[in-house]
Coordinates of C-alpha atoms in Angstrom, one line a residue:
Chain I
M1 CA 19.3 -3.3 9.2
L2 CA 15.8 -4.5 8.7
S3 CA 15.7 -8.3 8.2
E4 CA 13.3 -10.1 5.9
F5 CA 11.3 -11.4 8.8
D6 CA 11.1 -8.1 10.6
L7 CA 10.1 -6.4 7.4
I8 CA 7.1 -8.7 7.0
K9 CA 6.2 -8.4 10.6
Q10 CA 6.5 -4.7 10.8
F11 CA 4.8 -3.7 7.6
F12 CA 2.6 -6.5 6.3
Q13 CA 1.4 -8.7 9.2
R14 CA -1.8 -7.4 10.7
P15 CA -4.2 -8.5 13.4
R16 CA -6.3 -11.3 11.8
A17 CA -9.8 -10.5 10.9
G18 CA -10.2 -12.1 7.5
R19 CA -11.7 -15.1 5.9
A20 CA -8.5 -17.2 5.6
A21 CA -8.2 -20.2 8.0
L22 CA -4.5 -19.4 8.1
G23 CA -2.7 -16.2 7.0
I24 CA 0.9 -14.9 6.9
G25 CA 3.5 -16.9 8.7
D26 CA 3.4 -20.6 7.6
D27 CA 4.6 -22.4 4.5
C28 CA 1.1 -21.8 2.9
A29 CA -2.0 -19.8 3.7
L30 CA -5.2 -21.8 4.0
L31 CA -8.3 -20.5 2.3
A32 CA -11.6 -22.0 1.1
P33 CA -14.3 -20.3 -1.0
S34 CA -17.8 -20.1 0.6
P35 CA -19.7 -23.4 0.1
G36 CA -20.6 -24.0 -3.5
M37 CA -18.5 -21.0 -4.8
Q38 CA -15.5 -21.0 -7.2
M39 CA -12.4 -19.0 -6.7
A40 CA -11.4 -16.5 -9.4
I41 CA -7.6 -16.1 -9.5
S42 CA -5.4 -13.6 -11.3
S43 CA -1.7 -12.5 -11.1
D44 CA -0.2 -9.2 -12.2
M45 CA 3.5 -8.3 -12.1
L46 CA 4.5 -4.7 -12.0
V47 CA 8.0 -3.8 -13.0
E48 CA 9.8 -0.5 -12.4
D49 CA 10.4 1.6 -15.6
R50 CA 7.8 -0.5 -17.3
H51 CA 4.6 -0.2 -15.3
F52 CA 5.6 2.7 -13.2
F53 CA 8.4 5.3 -13.1
A54 CA 11.5 4.9 -11.0
G55 CA 11.0 6.9 -7.9
A56 CA 7.2 6.6 -8.1
D57 CA 5.3 7.7 -5.0
P58 CA 5.2 4.4 -2.9
R59 CA 1.7 5.1 -1.5
M60 CA 0.2 5.4 -4.9
L61 CA 2.2 2.4 -6.1
G62 CA 0.8 0.3 -3.3
H63 CA -2.7 1.4 -4.4
K64 CA -2.0 0.7 -8.1
C65 CA -0.5 -2.7 -7.8
L66 CA -3.6 -4.0 -5.9
A67 CA -6.0 -1.9 -8.1
V68 CA -4.9 -3.6 -11.3
N69 CA -5.5 -7.0 -9.7
L70 CA -8.9 -6.0 -8.3
S71 CA -9.7 -4.8 -11.8
D72 CA -9.3 -8.4 -13.1
L73 CA -11.7 -9.6 -10.4
A74 CA -14.1 -6.9 -11.5
A75 CA -13.9 -7.9 -15.1
M76 CA -14.9 -11.5 -14.1
G77 CA -17.6 -10.2 -11.7
A78 CA -16.0 -11.8 -8.7
K79 CA -16.1 -10.6 -5.1
P80 CA -12.6 -9.9 -3.7
V81 CA -11.5 -12.2 -0.8
A82 CA -7.7 -12.3 -0.4
F83 CA -4.3 -11.7 -2.1
T84 CA -0.6 -12.7 -1.9
L85 CA 2.2 -10.2 -2.4
A86 CA 5.6 -11.1 -3.7
L87 CA 8.0 -8.1 -3.5
A88 CA 11.6 -7.8 -4.9
L89 CA 13.2 -4.6 -3.4
P90 CA 16.6 -3.1 -4.0
A91 CA 16.8 -2.3 -0.3
A92 CA 14.5 -2.6 2.8
E93 CA 13.7 1.1 3.3
P94 CA 11.2 1.6 6.2
A95 CA 9.9 4.9 5.0
W96 CA 9.2 3.5 1.5
L97 CA 7.7 0.3 2.9
G98 CA 5.4 2.2 5.3
E99 CA 4.0 4.3 2.5
F100 CA 3.7 1.4 0.2
A101 CA 1.8 -0.6 2.8
A102 CA -0.5 2.3 3.6
G103 CA -1.6 2.7 0.0
L104 CA -1.9 -1.1 -0.4
F105 CA -4.0 -1.7 2.7
A106 CA -6.2 1.4 2.3
L107 CA -7.5 -0.1 -1.0
A108 CA -7.5 -3.7 0.4
D109 CA -9.6 -2.7 3.4
L110 CA -12.1 -0.8 1.1
H111 CA -12.8 -4.1 -0.6
G112 CA -12.4 -6.5 2.4
C113 CA -9.5 -8.2 0.7
E114 CA -7.0 -9.8 3.1
L115 CA -3.2 -10.2 2.6
I116 CA -2.6 -13.9 3.3
G117 CA 1.0 -14.5 2.3
G118 CA 3.7 -13.9 -0.2
D119 CA 7.5 -13.5 -0.4
T120 CA 10.1 -10.8 0.0
T121 CA 13.5 -10.8 -1.6
K122 CA 16.3 -8.4 -2.6
G123 CA 16.3 -7.6 -6.3
P124 CA 15.3 -5.0 -9.0
L125 CA 11.9 -3.5 -7.8
N126 CA 9.2 -5.9 -8.8
I127 CA 5.7 -6.3 -7.3
C128 CA 3.7 -9.4 -8.1
I129 CA 0.2 -9.8 -6.6
T130 CA -2.0 -12.9 -7.0
I131 CA -5.6 -12.1 -6.1
F132 CA -8.5 -14.4 -5.1
G133 CA -12.1 -13.6 -5.5
E134 CA -15.2 -15.8 -5.4
L135 CA -18.3 -16.3 -7.5
A136 CA -21.0 -18.9 -8.1
P137 CA -20.5 -21.4 -10.9
G138 CA -21.8 -19.9 -14.2
Q139 CA -21.7 -16.3 -12.8
A140 CA -18.3 -15.4 -14.4
L141 CA -18.3 -12.7 -17.1
R142 CA -16.1 -14.5 -19.6
R143 CA -14.5 -13.2 -22.7
D144 CA -16.1 -15.8 -24.9
A145 CA -19.7 -15.0 -24.0
A146 CA -20.4 -12.1 -26.4
V147 CA -23.3 -12.6 -28.8
P148 CA -24.1 -10.7 -32.0
G149 CA -26.7 -8.0 -31.3
D150 CA -25.3 -7.3 -27.8
D151 CA -24.8 -3.7 -26.7
L152 CA -21.2 -2.8 -26.0
W153 CA -20.7 -0.8 -22.8
I154 CA -17.8 1.1 -21.1
S155 CA -17.6 2.1 -17.4
G156 CA -16.3 5.4 -16.2
T157 CA -14.1 7.4 -18.6
L158 CA -11.2 6.7 -20.9
G159 CA -7.9 8.2 -22.0
D160 CA -6.8 10.4 -19.1
A161 CA -4.1 8.0 -18.0
R162 CA -2.8 7.9 -21.5
L163 CA -2.9 11.6 -21.7
A164 CA -0.9 11.9 -18.5
L165 CA 1.8 9.7 -20.0
A166 CA 1.9 12.0 -23.1
G167 CA 2.1 14.9 -20.7
Y168 CA 5.0 13.4 -18.8
R169 CA 6.8 12.7 -22.1
R170 CA 6.0 16.2 -23.2
E171 CA 4.3 14.9 -26.3
V172 CA 1.3 17.0 -25.3
A173 CA 1.5 20.3 -23.5
L174 CA -0.5 20.2 -20.3
D175 CA -0.6 22.8 -17.5
E176 CA 0.2 21.7 -14.0
I177 CA -3.4 21.3 -12.8
A178 CA -4.4 19.2 -15.9
L179 CA -1.3 17.1 -15.6
R180 CA -2.0 16.4 -11.9
A181 CA -5.6 15.5 -12.6
A182 CA -4.8 13.2 -15.5
G183 CA -1.9 11.8 -13.6
A184 CA -4.3 10.8 -10.7
R185 CA -6.0 8.5 -13.2
M186 CA -2.7 6.9 -14.1
H187 CA -1.4 6.5 -10.6
M188 CA -4.6 5.8 -8.7
P189 CA -7.0 3.8 -10.9
T190 CA -10.4 2.9 -9.5
P191 CA -11.1 -0.8 -10.0
R192 CA -14.8 -1.2 -10.9
V193 CA -15.4 -4.0 -8.4
D194 CA -18.9 -3.2 -7.3
L195 CA -20.1 -2.7 -10.9
G196 CA -18.6 -6.0 -12.0
L197 CA -20.2 -7.8 -9.1
A198 CA -23.6 -6.2 -9.9
L199 CA -23.3 -7.1 -13.6
S200 CA -22.4 -10.7 -12.8
S201 CA -24.6 -11.4 -9.8
A202 CA -27.8 -10.2 -11.5
R203 CA -26.7 -11.7 -14.9
L204 CA -27.0 -8.3 -16.5
A205 CA -23.8 -8.6 -18.7
R206 CA -22.6 -11.4 -20.9
A207 CA -18.9 -10.9 -21.7
A208 CA -16.5 -8.5 -20.0
I209 CA -12.8 -7.5 -19.9
D210 CA -10.9 -4.8 -18.1
I211 CA -9.2 -2.2 -20.2
S212 CA -5.6 -2.1 -19.3
D213 CA -3.8 -2.1 -22.8
G214 CA -6.3 0.2 -24.6
L215 CA -10.0 -0.4 -25.6
A216 CA -9.3 -1.6 -29.2
G217 CA -6.8 -4.2 -28.1
D218 CA -8.7 -5.5 -25.1
L219 CA -12.1 -5.5 -26.9
G220 CA -10.2 -7.5 -29.5
H221 CA -9.7 -10.3 -26.9
I222 CA -13.5 -10.5 -26.4
L223 CA -14.1 -10.6 -30.2
A224 CA -11.5 -13.3 -30.8
A225 CA -12.7 -15.5 -27.9
S226 CA -16.4 -15.0 -28.8
H227 CA -15.9 -15.4 -32.6
V228 CA -17.7 -12.1 -33.2
G229 CA -17.0 -8.6 -34.5
A230 CA -18.0 -5.2 -33.2
T231 CA -18.9 -1.7 -34.3
V232 CA -17.8 1.1 -31.9
D233 CA -18.9 4.7 -32.1
V234 CA -15.6 6.4 -31.2
D235 CA -17.3 9.7 -30.6
A236 CA -19.6 8.1 -28.0
L237 CA -16.5 6.9 -26.0
P238 CA -16.6 8.7 -22.6
A239 CA -13.4 10.8 -22.6
G240 CA -11.8 11.6 -19.2
P241 CA -12.4 15.2 -18.0
V242 CA -8.9 16.3 -18.9
L243 CA -8.8 14.6 -22.3
A244 CA -12.3 16.1 -23.1
A245 CA -10.6 19.5 -23.5
Q246 CA -8.1 18.2 -26.1
P247 CA -8.6 18.2 -29.9
Q248 CA -10.9 15.6 -31.4
A249 CA -8.1 13.6 -33.1
L250 CA -6.2 13.1 -29.8
R251 CA -9.5 12.4 -27.9
R252 CA -10.5 9.7 -30.4
R253 CA -7.0 8.1 -30.3
F254 CA -6.6 8.0 -26.5
C255 CA -10.1 6.9 -25.9
A256 CA -9.9 4.1 -28.5
A257 CA -6.4 2.9 -27.7
G258 CA -5.1 4.5 -24.5
G259 CA -4.0 2.2 -21.8
D260 CA -4.0 2.1 -18.0
D261 CA -7.7 2.9 -17.9
Y262 CA -8.8 0.0 -15.7
E263 CA -12.4 0.5 -16.8
L264 CA -14.7 -2.3 -17.7
C265 CA -15.7 -3.1 -21.3
F266 CA -18.7 -5.4 -21.4
T267 CA -21.5 -6.7 -23.6
A268 CA -25.2 -7.2 -22.7
A269 CA -28.5 -7.9 -24.3
A270 CA -30.4 -4.8 -25.4
G271 CA -33.2 -5.7 -22.9
Q272 CA -30.8 -5.0 -20.0
R273 CA -30.3 -1.3 -20.8
E274 CA -32.4 0.1 -17.9
A275 CA -31.0 -2.4 -15.4
I276 CA -27.4 -1.7 -16.4
L277 CA -27.9 2.1 -16.0
A278 CA -29.4 1.4 -12.6
A279 CA -26.5 -0.9 -11.6
G280 CA -24.0 1.8 -12.7
A281 CA -25.7 4.4 -10.6
A282 CA -26.0 2.1 -7.6
S283 CA -22.3 1.2 -7.8
G284 CA -21.0 4.8 -8.4
S285 CA -19.6 4.0 -11.8
A286 CA -21.0 5.8 -14.9
V287 CA -21.8 3.4 -17.8
T288 CA -22.0 4.4 -21.4
R289 CA -23.3 2.5 -24.4
V290 CA -20.7 2.8 -27.2
G291 CA -21.5 0.2 -29.8
R292 CA -22.7 -3.3 -30.6
I293 CA -21.5 -6.8 -31.2
D294 CA -21.8 -8.0 -34.9
A295 CA -21.7 -11.4 -36.4
A296 CA -19.1 -10.3 -39.0
P297 CA -15.6 -10.5 -37.5
G298 CA -13.4 -7.5 -37.1
L299 CA -13.5 -4.2 -35.2
R300 CA -15.2 -1.3 -37.0
L301 CA -14.6 2.2 -35.6
V302 CA -17.1 4.7 -36.7
D303 CA -17.8 8.4 -36.0
A304 CA -21.0 9.9 -34.6
H305 CA -22.5 9.8 -38.1
G306 CA -21.7 6.1 -38.5
Q307 CA -18.9 6.8 -41.0
P308 CA -15.8 4.5 -40.8
L309 CA -12.8 6.0 -39.1
A310 CA -9.3 5.0 -40.0
L311 CA -7.3 5.5 -36.8
Q312 CA -3.7 4.3 -36.2
L313 CA -4.2 2.2 -33.2
A314 CA -2.1 -0.3 -31.4
G315 CA -2.7 -2.1 -28.1
F316 CA 0.2 -2.3 -25.7
D317 CA 2.4 -5.3 -26.1
H318 CA 5.2 -5.7 -23.6
F319 CA 7.5 -7.4 -26.0
A320 CA 6.8 -5.2 -29.1
S321 CA 9.7 -3.1 -30.3
P322 CA 9.5 0.4 -28.7
Chain L
M1 CA 9.4 -10.4 -32.9
L2 CA 7.4 -12.7 -30.5
S3 CA 4.5 -10.8 -29.0
E4 CA 3.3 -11.2 -25.4
F5 CA 0.2 -13.1 -26.6
D6 CA 2.1 -15.3 -29.0
L7 CA 4.6 -16.1 -26.3
I8 CA 1.9 -17.3 -23.9
K9 CA 0.1 -19.3 -26.7
Q10 CA 3.3 -20.9 -28.0
F11 CA 5.0 -21.8 -24.7
F12 CA 2.5 -21.9 -21.9
Q13 CA -1.0 -22.6 -23.2
R14 CA -1.6 -26.3 -23.4
P15 CA -4.6 -28.5 -24.2
R16 CA -6.9 -28.5 -21.2
A17 CA -7.0 -31.6 -19.0
G18 CA -6.9 -30.1 -15.6
R19 CA -9.1 -29.4 -12.6
A20 CA -9.7 -25.7 -13.2
A21 CA -13.1 -24.7 -14.6
L22 CA -11.3 -22.0 -16.6
G23 CA -7.6 -21.8 -17.3
I24 CA -5.3 -19.4 -19.2
G25 CA -6.9 -16.7 -21.5
D26 CA -9.4 -14.7 -19.5
D27 CA -9.2 -12.0 -16.8
C28 CA -9.1 -14.7 -14.1
A29 CA -8.8 -18.5 -13.9
L30 CA -11.7 -20.3 -12.1
L31 CA -10.8 -23.0 -9.6
A32 CA -12.6 -24.7 -6.7
P33 CA -11.2 -27.1 -4.2
S34 CA -12.9 -30.5 -4.0
P35 CA -16.0 -30.3 -1.8
G36 CA -15.1 -29.8 1.9
M37 CA -11.4 -29.2 1.1
Q38 CA -9.3 -26.0 1.8
M39 CA -6.8 -24.5 -0.6
A40 CA -3.2 -24.2 0.5
I41 CA -1.6 -21.2 -1.2
S42 CA 2.0 -20.1 -1.4
S43 CA 4.1 -17.6 -3.5
D44 CA 7.8 -17.7 -4.2
M45 CA 9.7 -15.1 -6.3
L46 CA 13.0 -16.1 -7.8
V47 CA 15.4 -13.3 -8.9
E48 CA 18.4 -13.6 -11.1
D49 CA 21.8 -13.3 -9.3
R50 CA 19.9 -13.9 -6.0
H51 CA 18.3 -17.3 -6.3
F52 CA 20.1 -18.4 -9.4
F53 CA 23.1 -17.4 -11.5
A54 CA 22.8 -15.2 -14.5
G55 CA 22.9 -17.5 -17.5
A56 CA 21.4 -20.4 -15.5
D57 CA 20.3 -23.4 -17.6
P58 CA 16.6 -22.5 -18.4
R59 CA 15.3 -26.1 -18.2
M60 CA 16.7 -26.5 -14.7
L61 CA 15.4 -23.1 -13.8
G62 CA 11.9 -24.1 -14.9
H63 CA 12.2 -27.1 -12.7
K64 CA 13.5 -25.2 -9.7
C65 CA 11.1 -22.3 -9.6
L66 CA 8.2 -24.8 -9.5
A67 CA 10.0 -27.2 -7.1
V68 CA 10.4 -24.5 -4.4
N69 CA 6.7 -23.8 -4.5
L70 CA 5.8 -27.5 -4.5
S71 CA 8.1 -27.8 -1.5
D72 CA 5.9 -25.3 0.4
L73 CA 2.8 -27.5 -0.4
A74 CA 4.8 -30.6 0.8
A75 CA 5.6 -28.8 4.1
M76 CA 1.9 -28.2 4.6
G77 CA 0.9 -31.7 3.6
A78 CA -1.2 -30.4 0.7
K79 CA -1.9 -32.1 -2.6
P80 CA -0.8 -30.0 -5.6
V81 CA -3.6 -28.7 -7.9
A82 CA -2.6 -25.7 -9.9
F83 CA -0.3 -22.7 -10.2
T84 CA 0.1 -19.3 -11.8
L85 CA 3.3 -18.0 -13.4
A86 CA 4.3 -14.4 -13.6
L87 CA 7.4 -13.9 -15.6
A88 CA 9.5 -10.7 -16.2
L89 CA 12.0 -11.3 -19.1
P90 CA 14.6 -9.0 -20.5
A91 CA 13.7 -10.4 -24.0
A92 CA 11.4 -13.0 -25.4
E93 CA 13.9 -15.6 -26.6
P94 CA 12.1 -18.7 -28.1
A95 CA 15.0 -21.1 -27.3
W96 CA 15.2 -20.0 -23.7
L97 CA 11.4 -20.1 -23.3
G98 CA 11.1 -23.5 -24.8
E99 CA 13.7 -25.0 -22.4
F100 CA 12.2 -23.1 -19.4
A101 CA 8.7 -24.4 -20.2
A102 CA 10.0 -28.0 -20.7
G103 CA 11.6 -28.0 -17.3
L104 CA 8.6 -26.4 -15.7
F105 CA 6.0 -28.7 -17.3
A106 CA 8.0 -31.9 -16.7
L107 CA 7.8 -31.3 -13.0
A108 CA 4.2 -30.0 -13.1
D109 CA 3.0 -33.1 -14.9
L110 CA 4.7 -35.3 -12.5
H111 CA 2.5 -33.8 -9.7
G112 CA -0.6 -33.2 -11.8
C113 CA -0.3 -29.5 -11.2
E114 CA -1.9 -27.3 -13.9
L115 CA -0.8 -23.9 -15.1
I116 CA -4.0 -21.8 -14.9
G117 CA -2.8 -18.2 -15.5
G118 CA -0.2 -15.5 -14.9
D119 CA 1.4 -12.6 -16.5
T120 CA 4.4 -11.9 -18.8
T121 CA 6.2 -8.6 -19.0
K122 CA 9.5 -7.1 -20.0
G123 CA 11.9 -6.5 -17.2
P124 CA 14.9 -7.9 -15.2
L125 CA 14.5 -11.7 -15.1
N126 CA 12.1 -12.5 -12.3
I127 CA 9.9 -15.6 -11.9
C128 CA 7.0 -15.5 -9.5
I129 CA 4.9 -18.6 -9.0
T130 CA 1.8 -18.9 -6.8
I131 CA 0.8 -22.4 -6.2
F132 CA -2.5 -24.0 -5.0
G133 CA -2.9 -27.3 -3.2
E134 CA -5.8 -28.8 -1.3
L135 CA -6.2 -30.5 2.0
A136 CA -8.9 -31.3 4.5
P137 CA -9.6 -28.8 7.3
G138 CA -7.3 -29.8 10.2
Q139 CA -5.0 -31.8 8.0
A140 CA -2.3 -29.0 7.5
L141 CA 1.2 -29.5 9.1
R142 CA 1.4 -26.1 10.7
R143 CA 4.5 -24.6 12.2
D144 CA 2.8 -24.0 15.5
A145 CA 1.9 -27.6 16.2
A146 CA 5.1 -29.0 17.7
V147 CA 4.9 -30.4 21.3
P148 CA 7.6 -31.1 23.8
G149 CA 8.7 -34.7 23.6
D150 CA 8.1 -34.9 19.8
D151 CA 10.8 -36.5 17.7
L152 CA 12.4 -34.3 15.2
W153 CA 12.8 -35.7 11.7
I154 CA 14.5 -34.8 8.4
S155 CA 13.7 -36.1 4.9
G156 CA 16.4 -37.0 2.4
T157 CA 19.9 -35.4 2.8
L158 CA 21.2 -32.0 3.7
G159 CA 24.1 -29.8 2.6
D160 CA 25.0 -30.8 -0.9
A161 CA 23.3 -27.7 -2.4
R162 CA 25.3 -25.5 0.0
L163 CA 28.4 -27.4 -0.8
A164 CA 27.9 -26.8 -4.5
L165 CA 27.6 -23.1 -3.8
A166 CA 30.9 -23.2 -1.9
G167 CA 32.4 -25.1 -4.9
Y168 CA 31.2 -22.5 -7.4
R169 CA 32.7 -19.8 -5.2
R170 CA 35.9 -21.8 -4.9
E171 CA 35.6 -21.7 -1.1
V172 CA 35.9 -25.5 -1.2
A173 CA 37.9 -27.4 -3.8
L174 CA 35.7 -30.0 -5.5
D175 CA 36.5 -32.1 -8.5
E176 CA 34.3 -31.9 -11.6
I177 CA 32.2 -35.0 -10.8
A178 CA 31.6 -33.9 -7.2
L179 CA 30.7 -30.4 -8.2
R180 CA 28.3 -31.7 -10.8
A181 CA 26.6 -34.1 -8.4
A182 CA 26.3 -31.5 -5.6
G183 CA 25.2 -28.9 -8.2
A184 CA 22.3 -31.2 -9.2
R185 CA 20.9 -30.8 -5.7
M186 CA 21.1 -27.1 -6.0
H187 CA 19.6 -26.8 -9.5
M188 CA 17.1 -29.6 -9.5
P189 CA 15.7 -30.0 -5.9
T190 CA 13.2 -32.7 -5.3
P191 CA 10.1 -31.4 -3.5
R192 CA 8.9 -34.0 -1.0
V193 CA 5.3 -33.8 -2.0
D194 CA 4.3 -37.5 -1.6
L195 CA 6.0 -37.7 1.8
G196 CA 4.3 -34.5 3.0
L197 CA 0.9 -35.8 1.9
A198 CA 1.5 -39.1 3.6
L199 CA 2.5 -37.4 6.8
S200 CA -0.6 -35.1 6.8
S201 CA -3.3 -37.5 5.5
A202 CA -2.5 -40.2 8.0
R203 CA -1.9 -37.6 10.8
L204 CA 1.6 -39.0 11.4
A205 CA 3.4 -35.6 11.8
R206 CA 2.5 -32.6 13.9
A207 CA 4.5 -29.6 12.8
A208 CA 6.5 -29.3 9.5
I209 CA 8.5 -26.8 7.5
D210 CA 10.6 -27.1 4.4
I211 CA 14.3 -26.3 4.7
S212 CA 15.1 -23.5 2.2
D213 CA 17.3 -21.2 4.3
G214 CA 19.2 -23.8 6.4
L215 CA 17.9 -26.2 9.0
A216 CA 18.8 -24.1 12.1
G217 CA 17.0 -21.1 10.8
D218 CA 13.9 -22.9 9.5
L219 CA 13.6 -25.1 12.5
G220 CA 13.7 -21.9 14.5
H221 CA 10.4 -20.8 12.9
I222 CA 8.8 -24.0 14.2
L223 CA 10.2 -23.4 17.7
A224 CA 9.1 -19.8 17.7
A225 CA 5.6 -20.6 16.4
S226 CA 5.1 -23.6 18.8
H227 CA 6.7 -21.8 21.8
V228 CA 9.1 -24.8 22.3
G229 CA 12.8 -25.6 22.0
A230 CA 14.8 -28.4 20.4
T231 CA 17.9 -30.5 20.8
V232 CA 19.5 -31.6 17.5
D233 CA 22.2 -34.3 17.2
V234 CA 24.2 -32.6 14.5
D235 CA 26.1 -35.8 13.8
A236 CA 22.8 -37.6 13.1
L237 CA 21.9 -35.1 10.3
P238 CA 21.9 -37.0 7.0
A239 CA 24.7 -35.4 4.9
G240 CA 24.3 -35.5 1.1
P241 CA 26.6 -38.0 -0.6
V242 CA 29.1 -35.4 -1.8
L243 CA 29.2 -33.6 1.5
A244 CA 29.6 -36.9 3.3
A245 CA 33.2 -37.1 2.0
Q246 CA 34.1 -33.7 3.4
P247 CA 35.7 -33.0 6.8
Q248 CA 33.5 -33.1 9.9
A249 CA 33.5 -29.4 10.6
L250 CA 32.2 -28.5 7.1
R251 CA 29.8 -31.4 7.2
R252 CA 28.3 -30.2 10.5
R253 CA 28.1 -26.6 9.3
F254 CA 26.5 -27.3 5.9
C255 CA 24.0 -29.8 7.4
A256 CA 22.9 -27.6 10.2
A257 CA 22.8 -24.3 8.3
G258 CA 23.1 -24.9 4.5
G259 CA 20.3 -23.6 2.4
D260 CA 18.5 -24.7 -0.8
D261 CA 17.9 -28.1 0.6
Y262 CA 14.1 -28.3 0.1
E263 CA 13.9 -31.2 2.5
L264 CA 11.2 -31.5 5.1
C265 CA 11.8 -30.9 8.8
F266 CA 8.9 -32.3 10.9
T267 CA 8.0 -33.3 14.4
A268 CA 5.9 -36.3 15.4
A269 CA 5.0 -38.3 18.5
A270 CA 7.4 -41.1 19.4
G271 CA 4.6 -43.6 18.9
Q272 CA 4.6 -42.8 15.1
R273 CA 8.2 -43.9 14.5
E274 CA 7.4 -47.2 12.6
A275 CA 4.6 -45.5 10.6
I276 CA 6.9 -42.6 9.6
L277 CA 9.7 -45.0 8.4
A278 CA 7.1 -46.9 6.4
A279 CA 5.7 -43.6 4.9
G280 CA 9.3 -42.6 4.0
A281 CA 9.9 -45.9 2.2
A282 CA 6.5 -45.8 0.5
S283 CA 7.1 -42.2 -0.8
G284 CA 10.7 -42.8 -1.9
S285 CA 12.1 -40.3 0.6
A286 CA 14.5 -41.4 3.3
V287 CA 13.6 -40.1 6.8
T288 CA 16.0 -39.7 9.6
R289 CA 15.3 -39.0 13.3
V290 CA 17.7 -36.2 14.4
G291 CA 16.6 -34.9 17.7
R292 CA 13.6 -34.0 19.9
I293 CA 11.4 -31.1 20.8
D294 CA 11.9 -29.7 24.4
A295 CA 9.8 -27.5 26.6
A296 CA 12.8 -25.2 27.3
P297 CA 13.1 -22.6 24.5
G298 CA 16.1 -22.4 22.3
L299 CA 17.9 -24.6 19.8
R300 CA 20.6 -26.9 21.3
L301 CA 23.0 -28.5 18.9
V302 CA 24.9 -31.5 20.3
D303 CA 27.3 -34.1 18.9
A304 CA 26.9 -37.8 18.8
H305 CA 27.8 -38.1 22.5
G306 CA 25.2 -35.5 23.5
Q307 CA 27.9 -32.8 24.1
P308 CA 27.0 -29.2 23.2
L309 CA 28.4 -27.9 20.0
A310 CA 29.2 -24.2 19.4
L311 CA 28.7 -23.8 15.6
Q312 CA 28.7 -20.4 13.8
L313 CA 25.4 -20.6 12.1
A314 CA 23.2 -18.1 10.3
G315 CA 20.1 -18.7 8.3
F316 CA 19.8 -16.9 5.0
D317 CA 18.2 -13.5 5.2
H318 CA 17.6 -11.7 1.9
F319 CA 18.1 -8.3 3.4
A320 CA 21.1 -9.1 5.7
S321 CA 24.4 -7.4 4.8
P322 CA 26.4 -9.7 2.6

């Protein structure tokens, strides 16, 4: 039987090469931001049957639970530094743990993000990561910084993760190839870390958020915090390649209020358009202008002709009735 | 029905008065240690039926889940600064949340430790706190710093929390008053934050750990990390007031390998004895000298006459067979 300490040693303790002054193995890790920098800190907890299916592929799960945290750093424009991992497991299964760690560390290494500590315990499967990035004071892309007249931008594409969920639930008929392609967006999201960093370090964007609960809901947090409104051209929203082949009504709905997209939604002055397109190209993330910030409160969804659209939308709320 | 966002606003978002540059409500919190200081970071995950009983008093639970994290800072000698809270709840019950938050914030305010972010989701009850303290480089009480010849010290008293567990399980007969007194040690542990800080800031102690899984097991981590051994006078171990009235065999066993004590076990040069007693008195935590660090590896338990004791001891391992 694998003990708690063997488990950590075998799967999660690696030769030290990171930034932390002290990593796994003491009561605390020791970490300092670079001189003059702030730490950006975020926690996400992923629960079986809520954020992922029971029996989910452990390698993809290892990727996803770090990806959603990296996405929070991206939305702030922070550079990833380190993370802690707290893990409740029904049992210590070496095969599962090996795959989980492989998926986790592949993404961590891609972003130079070091595992510095955490906790393991027996219990219903639950994965809680707290992530640490760094940025200069004043560099953060805050939710309260949008200004009327700002352009509204989206990275990458939207809706394929939500389409995959509909496919798994058999609410939408998808062939196997389509389901697999859309499912990859759900299980292996790409955090837009380089884009976020480019937007913040060159002060290209004002406000930003990552889209985890659907664009309408998450954009709503920017609007509320900034005391502004927005007009979004729903037909300009960049649908994922699988969703793009679906009927217009579904495309509009899953783009405007999907979920699990982990793309960035950000605002920027009109004078930054060229620079933002260049930053998108340089960071390997498409960026699309989809609307504008208004002084009048509220979110207005319009079609390609500027006509108001009445869509039934709801952001995801973990405690809402099903 | 209470939404996820209302829940955070109603129970966890408070008027800002803390150190963080940005607290709850954005993709990340922003925090920097004081100039020249490091951050000490620790995560603990508490699971229902594992770390606390189903139906546990929510106010005491709010206290305990922060206390065990503060205890990790104390063991490092770090000053508490802030924490994140990730919470999986079967349902959003206002009465439960109100009590939980009251217990949590009472202890947080006592130590000037600010809640700066986190996550809430539906799921089997799980509480994951990541805590942030600060200390000067070189100030940390690390596990690998014990030296042969060091005294071995314990703060407070041991074994009452383990005795309460035995009482609840009816392995030991305790009257109601005794069970309540011992139970208070289990449900409302006192993190030795001020003592830890005094030991590290005046460089009184060398190595330290907090005793969560039983003295023998946790001291074993210091011995392994420092490549040393130790001799412990089991009869010198300070038994809790309820355990003190129990037979010697039980007293020895629950002092040497109880669990849930959240006292500090630390080593120090013999020349520091007076200063350590003074630091204990000043910080309101009794300190007791219970043994010494040896060059020879292994943990030797002896009685008051220095004779070897053969106790059946096992530290707590979350993945060991029951």
